[in-house]
Amino acid sequence: IPTLPSLFGAMLAGVNVVLMGAGIPTAIPGVLDGLADWQPVSLKLNVEDNPANTEYNLTLDPNEFIEGERPPLQRPQFIAIVSTDIVAKSMERRASGVVDGYVIENYNAGGHNAPPRKDRAQPADAAPYFGEKDDPNLDRIRSLGKPFWLAGKFTQENGLKDAVAEGAVGLQVGTHFAFCDESGIQRDIKDEVIKQSIEGTLEIETSFVASPTGYPFKLAHLLGEQFTVENVLKRQRVCDMGYLRTAYVDPTNKLAWRCPAEPVEDYIRKGGTEGRTEGSMCLCNGLAGTVGLGQFRKLEGNEAPILTSGEEALGLEKVIPEGQSRYTAKHVIDYLLS
């Protein structure tokens, strides 16, 4: 829901590049074109339980936010974050405007991942998993003729050199910077991640149920009661931020909102299934807690942090100076360029 005003605000601030994944963002290039010309723009809203198949659209007219002369708006470049060459080709065919480049992010990356492609030989009720089908075909990526960056477990030795040899402009790196001194993650969490990474006790799981969005989500499992996933699941459910809510049509034919991480009885009352709530976490509150902004609850105290991380967190010792237990962003850059 915040996408259109966020893009408009970013353009007012003079950003040069917009990067976006979250599915297949075919409408975004055209939105940027329209806003650059001060034209009204719209974005289709995905709505569940919509028997009449009514189309709902979010709209924004930038002229409503300005008085007097309109300042010039430069159309920023648009870089789509995609998982495979198939999605990139779909963007080239279906996008509402020019896509200026791609970040090719594989399933080793932190945060949300694209769902794995289904194997026809796999039973319908089999647990989802990632395999060779989910590896991007870089030959086809190169054939698009657009600049691209590789992301997700490319910070191994010679990672940057190998990426450039494959035709990439460079790398998108997140995990190694997430635990450096300059990162906004709480210091005690960073210290514990670094310690357990060096000891070999840190675990990174791809959960197919944790995120209310339904997308696979990387979870870092840390030993210790404060940081465990189990501790997060004990929280009393409350939905008071709502960033990941989904729209649906209620029995009175009105647009309403629900989230599988909200109280179970509320979600079921709104037409959701109990099975969808199992293991679902409030990422809104949990991720805020990871950077020290968790809300305070009278009964439970501060919200327990949810830590997401790419699989590269398992090898942080590569960037930590010898004899030290922490590192800086400069150490990461020096390592990547070495």
CSV table of C-alpha atoms in Angstrom, one decimal:
chain,number,residue,atom,x,y,z
A,1,ILE,CA,0.0,0.0,0.0
A,2,PRO,CA,2.8,2.5,0.7
A,3,THR,CA,4.5,1.9,-2.7
A,4,LEU,CA,3.1,4.8,-4.7
A,5,PRO,CA,3.7,7.6,-2.1
A,6,SER,CA,7.1,6.0,-1.3
A,7,LEU,CA,8.1,6.2,-4.9
A,8,PHE,CA,6.9,9.8,-5.2
A,9,GLY,CA,8.7,10.8,-2.0
A,10,ALA,CA,11.9,9.2,-3.2
A,11,MET,CA,11.7,11.1,-6.5
A,12,LEU,CA,11.1,14.4,-4.6
A,13,ALA,CA,14.2,13.5,-2.6
A,14,GLY,CA,16.2,13.1,-5.9
A,15,VAL,CA,17.1,9.4,-5.7
A,16,ASN,CA,19.0,8.1,-8.8
A,17,VAL,CA,17.9,4.4,-8.6
A,18,VAL,CA,14.9,2.4,-7.4
A,19,LEU,CA,15.4,-1.3,-6.7
A,20,MET,CA,12.4,-3.5,-6.2
A,21,GLY,CA,11.6,-7.2,-6.1
A,22,ALA,CA,8.6,-8.5,-4.2
A,23,GLY,CA,7.1,-10.7,-6.9
A,24,ILE,CA,7.3,-9.4,-10.5
A,25,PRO,CA,7.2,-5.6,-10.4
A,26,THR,CA,6.1,-5.0,-14.0
A,27,ALA,CA,4.0,-1.9,-13.2
A,28,ILE,CA,6.8,0.1,-11.5
A,29,PRO,CA,8.7,1.4,-14.6
A,30,GLY,CA,5.5,3.0,-15.9
A,31,VAL,CA,4.7,4.5,-12.5
A,32,LEU,CA,8.1,6.2,-12.5
A,33,ASP,CA,7.5,7.5,-16.0
A,34,GLY,CA,4.1,8.9,-14.9
A,35,LEU,CA,5.3,10.5,-11.7
A,36,ALA,CA,8.3,12.1,-13.6
A,37,ASP,CA,5.6,13.9,-15.8
A,38,TRP,CA,3.4,14.7,-12.8
A,39,GLN,CA,0.7,12.4,-14.1
A,40,PRO,CA,-1.7,10.4,-11.9
A,41,VAL,CA,-0.6,6.8,-11.4
A,42,SER,CA,-2.1,3.6,-10.3
A,43,LEU,CA,-1.1,0.2,-9.0
A,44,LYS,CA,-3.2,-3.0,-8.9
A,45,LEU,CA,-4.0,-4.2,-5.4
A,46,ASN,CA,-3.9,-8.0,-5.0
A,47,VAL,CA,-7.1,-9.1,-3.3
A,48,GLU,CA,-7.8,-12.6,-1.9
A,49,ASP,CA,-11.3,-14.2,-1.7
A,50,ASN,CA,-12.6,-12.0,-4.4
A,51,PRO,CA,-15.4,-14.1,-6.0
A,52,ALA,CA,-16.6,-11.3,-8.3
A,53,ASN,CA,-13.0,-10.8,-9.5
A,54,THR,CA,-13.4,-7.1,-8.9
A,55,GLU,CA,-10.3,-5.1,-9.7
A,56,TYR,CA,-9.0,-2.8,-7.0
A,57,ASN,CA,-6.4,-0.2,-7.7
A,58,LEU,CA,-4.3,2.1,-5.5
A,59,THR,CA,-4.0,5.6,-7.0
A,60,LEU,CA,-1.9,8.7,-6.5
A,61,ASP,CA,-2.1,12.1,-8.2
A,62,PRO,CA,1.1,13.9,-7.4
A,63,ASN,CA,-0.5,17.3,-8.1
A,64,GLU,CA,-2.6,17.0,-4.9
A,65,PHE,CA,0.6,17.3,-2.9
A,66,ILE,CA,2.0,20.6,-4.4
A,67,GLU,CA,0.9,24.2,-4.4
A,68,GLY,CA,2.3,26.6,-7.0
A,69,GLU,CA,5.0,25.7,-9.4
A,70,ARG,CA,5.8,22.0,-9.7
A,71,PRO,CA,9.5,21.2,-9.3
A,72,PRO,CA,11.1,19.1,-12.1
A,73,LEU,CA,11.2,15.4,-11.2
A,74,GLN,CA,13.9,13.2,-12.7
A,75,ARG,CA,12.9,9.6,-13.6
A,76,PRO,CA,15.2,7.4,-11.6
A,77,GLN,CA,16.7,4.2,-13.1
A,78,PHE,CA,14.7,1.1,-12.3
A,79,ILE,CA,16.6,-2.1,-11.3
A,80,ALA,CA,14.4,-5.1,-10.8
A,81,ILE,CA,15.5,-7.7,-8.3
A,82,VAL,CA,14.7,-11.1,-9.7
A,83,SER,CA,15.5,-14.8,-9.0
A,84,THR,CA,15.9,-16.3,-12.4
A,85,ASP,CA,16.3,-15.5,-16.1
A,86,ILE,CA,12.6,-16.5,-16.6
A,87,VAL,CA,11.5,-13.7,-14.4
A,88,ALA,CA,13.9,-11.3,-16.1
A,89,LYS,CA,12.5,-12.2,-19.5
A,90,SER,CA,9.0,-11.7,-18.2
A,91,MET,CA,10.0,-8.2,-17.1
A,92,GLU,CA,11.4,-7.4,-20.5
A,93,ARG,CA,8.1,-8.5,-22.2
A,94,ARG,CA,5.5,-7.2,-19.7
A,95,ALA,CA,7.0,-4.2,-17.9
A,96,SER,CA,5.1,-1.0,-18.3
A,97,GLY,CA,8.3,0.9,-19.1
A,98,VAL,CA,12.1,0.5,-19.4
A,99,VAL,CA,13.9,-1.8,-16.9
A,100,ASP,CA,17.4,-0.4,-16.7
A,101,GLY,CA,19.1,-3.5,-15.1
A,102,TYR,CA,18.7,-6.5,-12.9
A,103,VAL,CA,19.9,-7.9,-9.6
A,104,ILE,CA,19.9,-11.6,-9.9
A,105,GLU,CA,19.3,-12.8,-6.3
A,106,ASN,CA,19.4,-16.6,-5.6
A,107,TYR,CA,17.9,-18.5,-2.8
A,108,ASN,CA,20.9,-18.2,-0.5
A,109,ALA,CA,20.2,-14.6,0.2
A,110,GLY,CA,18.6,-13.3,3.4
A,111,GLY,CA,15.1,-11.9,3.9
A,112,HIS,CA,12.5,-13.1,1.5
A,113,ASN,CA,13.3,-15.5,-1.3
A,114,ALA,CA,11.4,-16.3,-4.5
A,115,PRO,CA,9.4,-19.6,-4.1
A,116,PRO,CA,11.2,-22.7,-5.5
A,117,ARG,CA,10.1,-23.9,-8.9
A,118,LYS,CA,8.1,-27.0,-8.8
A,119,ASP,CA,9.5,-30.3,-10.0
A,120,ARG,CA,6.9,-32.2,-12.0
A,121,ALA,CA,8.2,-35.5,-10.7
A,122,GLN,CA,7.7,-34.3,-7.1
A,123,PRO,CA,4.5,-35.4,-5.3
A,124,ALA,CA,1.9,-32.7,-4.9
A,125,ASP,CA,2.1,-32.9,-1.1
A,126,ALA,CA,5.9,-33.0,-0.9
A,127,ALA,CA,7.7,-30.3,1.1
A,128,PRO,CA,9.0,-27.5,-1.1
A,129,TYR,CA,12.8,-27.3,-1.6
A,130,PHE,CA,15.3,-25.5,-3.8
A,131,GLY,CA,17.3,-27.3,-6.5
A,132,GLU,CA,19.0,-26.9,-9.8
A,133,LYS,CA,15.8,-25.6,-11.4
A,134,ASP,CA,16.2,-22.5,-9.2
A,135,ASP,CA,19.7,-21.6,-10.5
A,136,PRO,CA,19.6,-18.6,-12.9
A,137,ASN,CA,20.8,-19.2,-16.5
A,138,LEU,CA,23.4,-16.5,-16.8
A,139,ASP,CA,23.7,-17.1,-20.6
A,140,ARG,CA,20.1,-16.0,-20.9
A,141,ILE,CA,20.6,-13.1,-18.5
A,142,ARG,CA,23.5,-11.8,-20.6
A,143,SER,CA,21.4,-12.1,-23.8
A,144,LEU,CA,19.0,-9.4,-22.5
A,145,GLY,CA,21.8,-6.9,-23.0
A,146,LYS,CA,21.1,-5.1,-19.6
A,147,PRO,CA,23.6,-4.6,-16.8
A,148,PHE,CA,23.1,-7.0,-14.0
A,149,TRP,CA,24.5,-7.7,-10.5
A,150,LEU,CA,24.7,-11.1,-8.7
A,151,ALA,CA,23.4,-11.5,-5.2
A,152,GLY,CA,23.1,-14.3,-2.6
A,153,LYS,CA,26.3,-16.1,-1.5
A,154,PHE,CA,28.7,-14.5,-3.9
A,155,THR,CA,31.1,-13.2,-1.2
A,156,GLN,CA,33.3,-16.3,-1.3
A,157,GLU,CA,36.9,-16.1,-2.4
A,158,ASN,CA,37.2,-14.5,-5.9
A,159,GLY,CA,33.4,-13.9,-5.8
A,160,LEU,CA,33.6,-10.4,-7.3
A,161,LYS,CA,36.1,-11.5,-9.9
A,162,ASP,CA,34.1,-14.5,-10.9
A,163,ALA,CA,30.9,-12.4,-11.1
A,164,VAL,CA,32.6,-9.9,-13.5
A,165,ALA,CA,33.9,-12.8,-15.5
A,166,GLU,CA,30.3,-14.0,-15.9
A,167,GLY,CA,29.4,-10.6,-17.4
A,168,ALA,CA,28.0,-9.0,-14.2
A,169,VAL,CA,28.6,-5.4,-13.4
A,170,GLY,CA,29.2,-6.4,-9.8
A,171,LEU,CA,27.7,-7.8,-6.6
A,172,GLN,CA,24.8,-6.9,-4.3
A,173,VAL,CA,26.0,-7.7,-0.8
A,174,GLY,CA,23.9,-7.6,2.3
A,175,THR,CA,24.7,-10.3,4.9
A,176,HIS,CA,28.3,-9.4,5.6
A,177,PHE,CA,27.4,-5.7,6.1
A,178,ALA,CA,24.5,-6.7,8.3
A,179,PHE,CA,26.8,-7.6,11.2
A,180,CYS,CA,29.5,-5.0,10.8
A,181,ASP,CA,30.0,-2.1,13.3
A,182,GLU,CA,28.0,0.4,11.2
A,183,SER,CA,24.9,-1.8,10.9
A,184,GLY,CA,21.8,-0.8,12.9
A,185,ILE,CA,21.3,-4.3,14.2
A,186,GLN,CA,21.6,-4.4,18.0
A,187,ARG,CA,25.2,-4.9,19.2
A,188,ASP,CA,24.4,-7.9,21.4
A,189,ILE,CA,22.7,-9.7,18.5
A,190,LYS,CA,25.7,-8.9,16.2
A,191,ASP,CA,28.1,-10.2,18.8
A,192,GLU,CA,26.2,-13.4,19.2
A,193,VAL,CA,25.9,-14.0,15.5
A,194,ILE,CA,29.7,-13.5,15.1
A,195,LYS,CA,30.5,-15.7,18.0
A,196,GLN,CA,28.2,-18.5,16.9
A,197,SER,CA,29.4,-18.2,13.3
A,198,ILE,CA,33.0,-18.7,14.3
A,199,GLU,CA,32.0,-21.6,16.6
A,200,GLY,CA,30.0,-23.3,13.9
A,201,THR,CA,26.8,-23.3,16.0
A,202,LEU,CA,24.8,-20.8,13.9
A,203,GLU,CA,22.1,-22.2,11.7
A,204,ILE,CA,20.3,-20.5,8.8
A,205,GLU,CA,16.9,-22.0,7.8
A,206,THR,CA,14.7,-21.3,4.9
A,207,SER,CA,11.2,-21.3,6.4
A,208,PHE,CA,8.2,-21.7,4.2
A,209,VAL,CA,5.7,-20.7,6.9
A,210,ALA,CA,7.3,-17.9,9.0
A,211,SER,CA,6.4,-15.0,6.7
A,212,PRO,CA,2.8,-13.8,6.5
A,213,THR,CA,3.4,-13.1,2.8
A,214,GLY,CA,3.7,-16.8,2.0
A,215,TYR,CA,7.1,-16.3,0.5
A,216,PRO,CA,10.1,-18.3,1.8
A,217,PHE,CA,12.0,-16.4,4.5
A,218,LYS,CA,15.5,-16.9,5.9
A,219,LEU,CA,15.7,-17.3,9.7
A,220,ALA,CA,18.9,-17.3,11.7
A,221,HIS,CA,18.7,-19.7,14.6
A,222,LEU,CA,20.8,-18.5,17.5
A,223,LEU,CA,21.4,-20.5,20.7
A,224,GLY,CA,20.1,-18.7,23.8
A,225,GLU,CA,16.6,-18.0,25.0
A,226,GLN,CA,16.5,-14.3,24.1
A,227,PHE,CA,17.2,-14.8,20.4
A,228,THR,CA,15.6,-18.2,19.6
A,229,VAL,CA,12.9,-18.6,17.0
A,230,GLU,CA,10.9,-20.6,19.6
A,231,ASN,CA,10.9,-17.5,21.8
A,232,VAL,CA,9.4,-15.4,19.0
A,233,LEU,CA,6.6,-18.0,18.5
A,234,LYS,CA,5.7,-17.7,22.2
A,235,ARG,CA,4.7,-14.1,21.9
A,236,GLN,CA,1.0,-13.1,22.4
A,237,ARG,CA,-0.3,-12.4,18.9
A,238,VAL,CA,-1.2,-8.9,18.1
A,239,CYS,CA,-1.4,-7.1,14.7
A,240,ASP,CA,-0.8,-3.4,15.4
A,241,MET,CA,1.6,-2.4,12.6
A,242,GLY,CA,0.0,-4.1,9.6
A,243,TYR,CA,2.6,-3.6,6.9
A,244,LEU,CA,2.2,-7.2,5.6
A,245,ARG,CA,-1.6,-7.5,5.8
A,246,THR,CA,-3.4,-8.9,2.8
A,247,ALA,CA,-6.6,-7.4,1.3
A,248,TYR,CA,-9.7,-9.7,1.0
A,249,VAL,CA,-13.4,-9.2,0.2
A,250,ASP,CA,-15.5,-9.9,3.3
A,251,PRO,CA,-19.1,-11.4,3.3
A,252,THR,CA,-20.6,-7.9,3.0
A,253,ASN,CA,-18.6,-7.4,-0.2
A,254,LYS,CA,-16.3,-4.8,1.3
A,255,LEU,CA,-12.6,-4.6,1.2
A,256,ALA,CA,-11.0,-5.8,4.5
A,257,TRP,CA,-7.6,-6.8,5.8
A,258,ARG,CA,-6.1,-9.9,7.5
A,259,CYS,CA,-2.7,-11.4,8.4
A,260,PRO,CA,-1.9,-15.0,9.3
A,261,ALA,CA,0.3,-13.7,12.1
A,262,GLU,CA,-2.5,-11.9,13.9
A,263,PRO,CA,-4.6,-13.7,16.6
A,264,VAL,CA,-5.7,-17.0,15.2
A,265,GLU,CA,-9.4,-16.5,16.1
A,266,ASP,CA,-9.3,-13.2,14.3
A,267,TYR,CA,-7.8,-14.6,11.1
A,268,ILE,CA,-10.3,-17.5,11.0
A,269,ARG,CA,-13.2,-15.1,11.6
A,270,LYS,CA,-12.0,-13.2,8.5
A,271,GLY,CA,-12.1,-16.3,6.4
A,272,GLY,CA,-8.5,-17.5,6.8
A,273,THR,CA,-7.6,-21.1,7.6
A,274,GLU,CA,-6.0,-22.2,10.9
A,275,GLY,CA,-3.3,-24.1,9.1
A,276,ARG,CA,-2.0,-20.9,7.5
A,277,THR,CA,-1.4,-19.4,11.0
A,278,GLU,CA,0.8,-22.2,12.2
A,279,GLY,CA,4.4,-21.0,12.4
A,280,SER,CA,3.5,-17.5,11.0
A,281,MET,CA,5.5,-14.7,12.7
A,282,CYS,CA,4.9,-11.0,13.0
A,283,LEU,CA,7.8,-9.7,11.0
A,284,CYS,CA,6.6,-6.1,11.4
A,285,ASN,CA,7.3,-6.2,15.2
A,286,GLY,CA,10.1,-8.8,15.1
A,287,LEU,CA,12.3,-7.1,12.6
A,288,ALA,CA,11.9,-3.7,14.3
A,289,GLY,CA,13.0,-5.4,17.5
A,290,THR,CA,16.2,-6.5,15.8
A,291,VAL,CA,17.3,-2.9,15.4
A,292,GLY,CA,16.3,-1.9,18.9
A,293,LEU,CA,12.9,-0.5,18.0
A,294,GLY,CA,10.7,-3.3,19.3
A,295,GLN,CA,7.5,-2.2,21.0
A,296,PHE,CA,7.1,-2.7,24.7
A,297,ARG,CA,4.3,-5.0,26.0
A,298,LYS,CA,3.1,-4.8,29.6
A,299,LEU,CA,3.1,-8.5,30.0
A,300,GLU,CA,6.0,-9.6,27.9
A,301,GLY,CA,8.4,-6.6,27.8
A,302,ASN,CA,10.1,-5.7,24.5
A,303,GLU,CA,9.2,-7.6,21.4
A,304,ALA,CA,11.5,-10.5,20.7
A,305,PRO,CA,13.8,-9.8,17.7
A,306,ILE,CA,13.4,-11.8,14.5
A,307,LEU,CA,16.8,-12.2,12.8
A,308,THR,CA,16.9,-12.8,9.0
A,309,SER,CA,20.3,-13.5,7.3
A,310,GLY,CA,21.7,-14.9,4.2
A,311,GLU,CA,23.7,-18.1,4.3
A,312,GLU,CA,27.0,-16.2,4.1
A,313,ALA,CA,26.6,-15.5,7.9
A,314,LEU,CA,28.0,-19.0,8.4
A,315,GLY,CA,31.4,-17.7,7.2
A,316,LEU,CA,31.9,-14.3,8.9
A,317,GLU,CA,35.4,-15.3,10.0
A,318,LYS,CA,36.6,-14.5,6.5
A,319,VAL,CA,36.1,-10.7,7.1
A,320,ILE,CA,37.0,-10.4,10.8
A,321,PRO,CA,40.6,-9.2,11.4
A,322,GLU,CA,42.8,-11.8,13.1
A,323,GLY,CA,42.5,-11.6,16.9
A,324,GLN,CA,39.4,-9.5,16.9
A,325,SER,CA,35.7,-10.3,17.4
A,326,ARG,CA,34.1,-7.6,15.4
A,327,TYR,CA,34.6,-5.8,12.0
A,328,THR,CA,33.7,-2.8,10.0
A,329,ALA,CA,32.2,-2.1,6.6
A,330,LYS,CA,35.7,-1.3,5.3
A,331,HIS,CA,36.8,-4.8,6.3
A,332,VAL,CA,34.0,-6.2,4.1
A,333,ILE,CA,34.9,-4.0,1.1
A,334,ASP,CA,38.6,-4.8,1.5
A,335,TYR,CA,37.8,-8.5,1.5
A,336,LEU,CA,35.5,-8.3,-1.5
A,337,LEU,CA,38.1,-6.3,-3.5
A,338,SER,CA,40.9,-8.7,-2.5
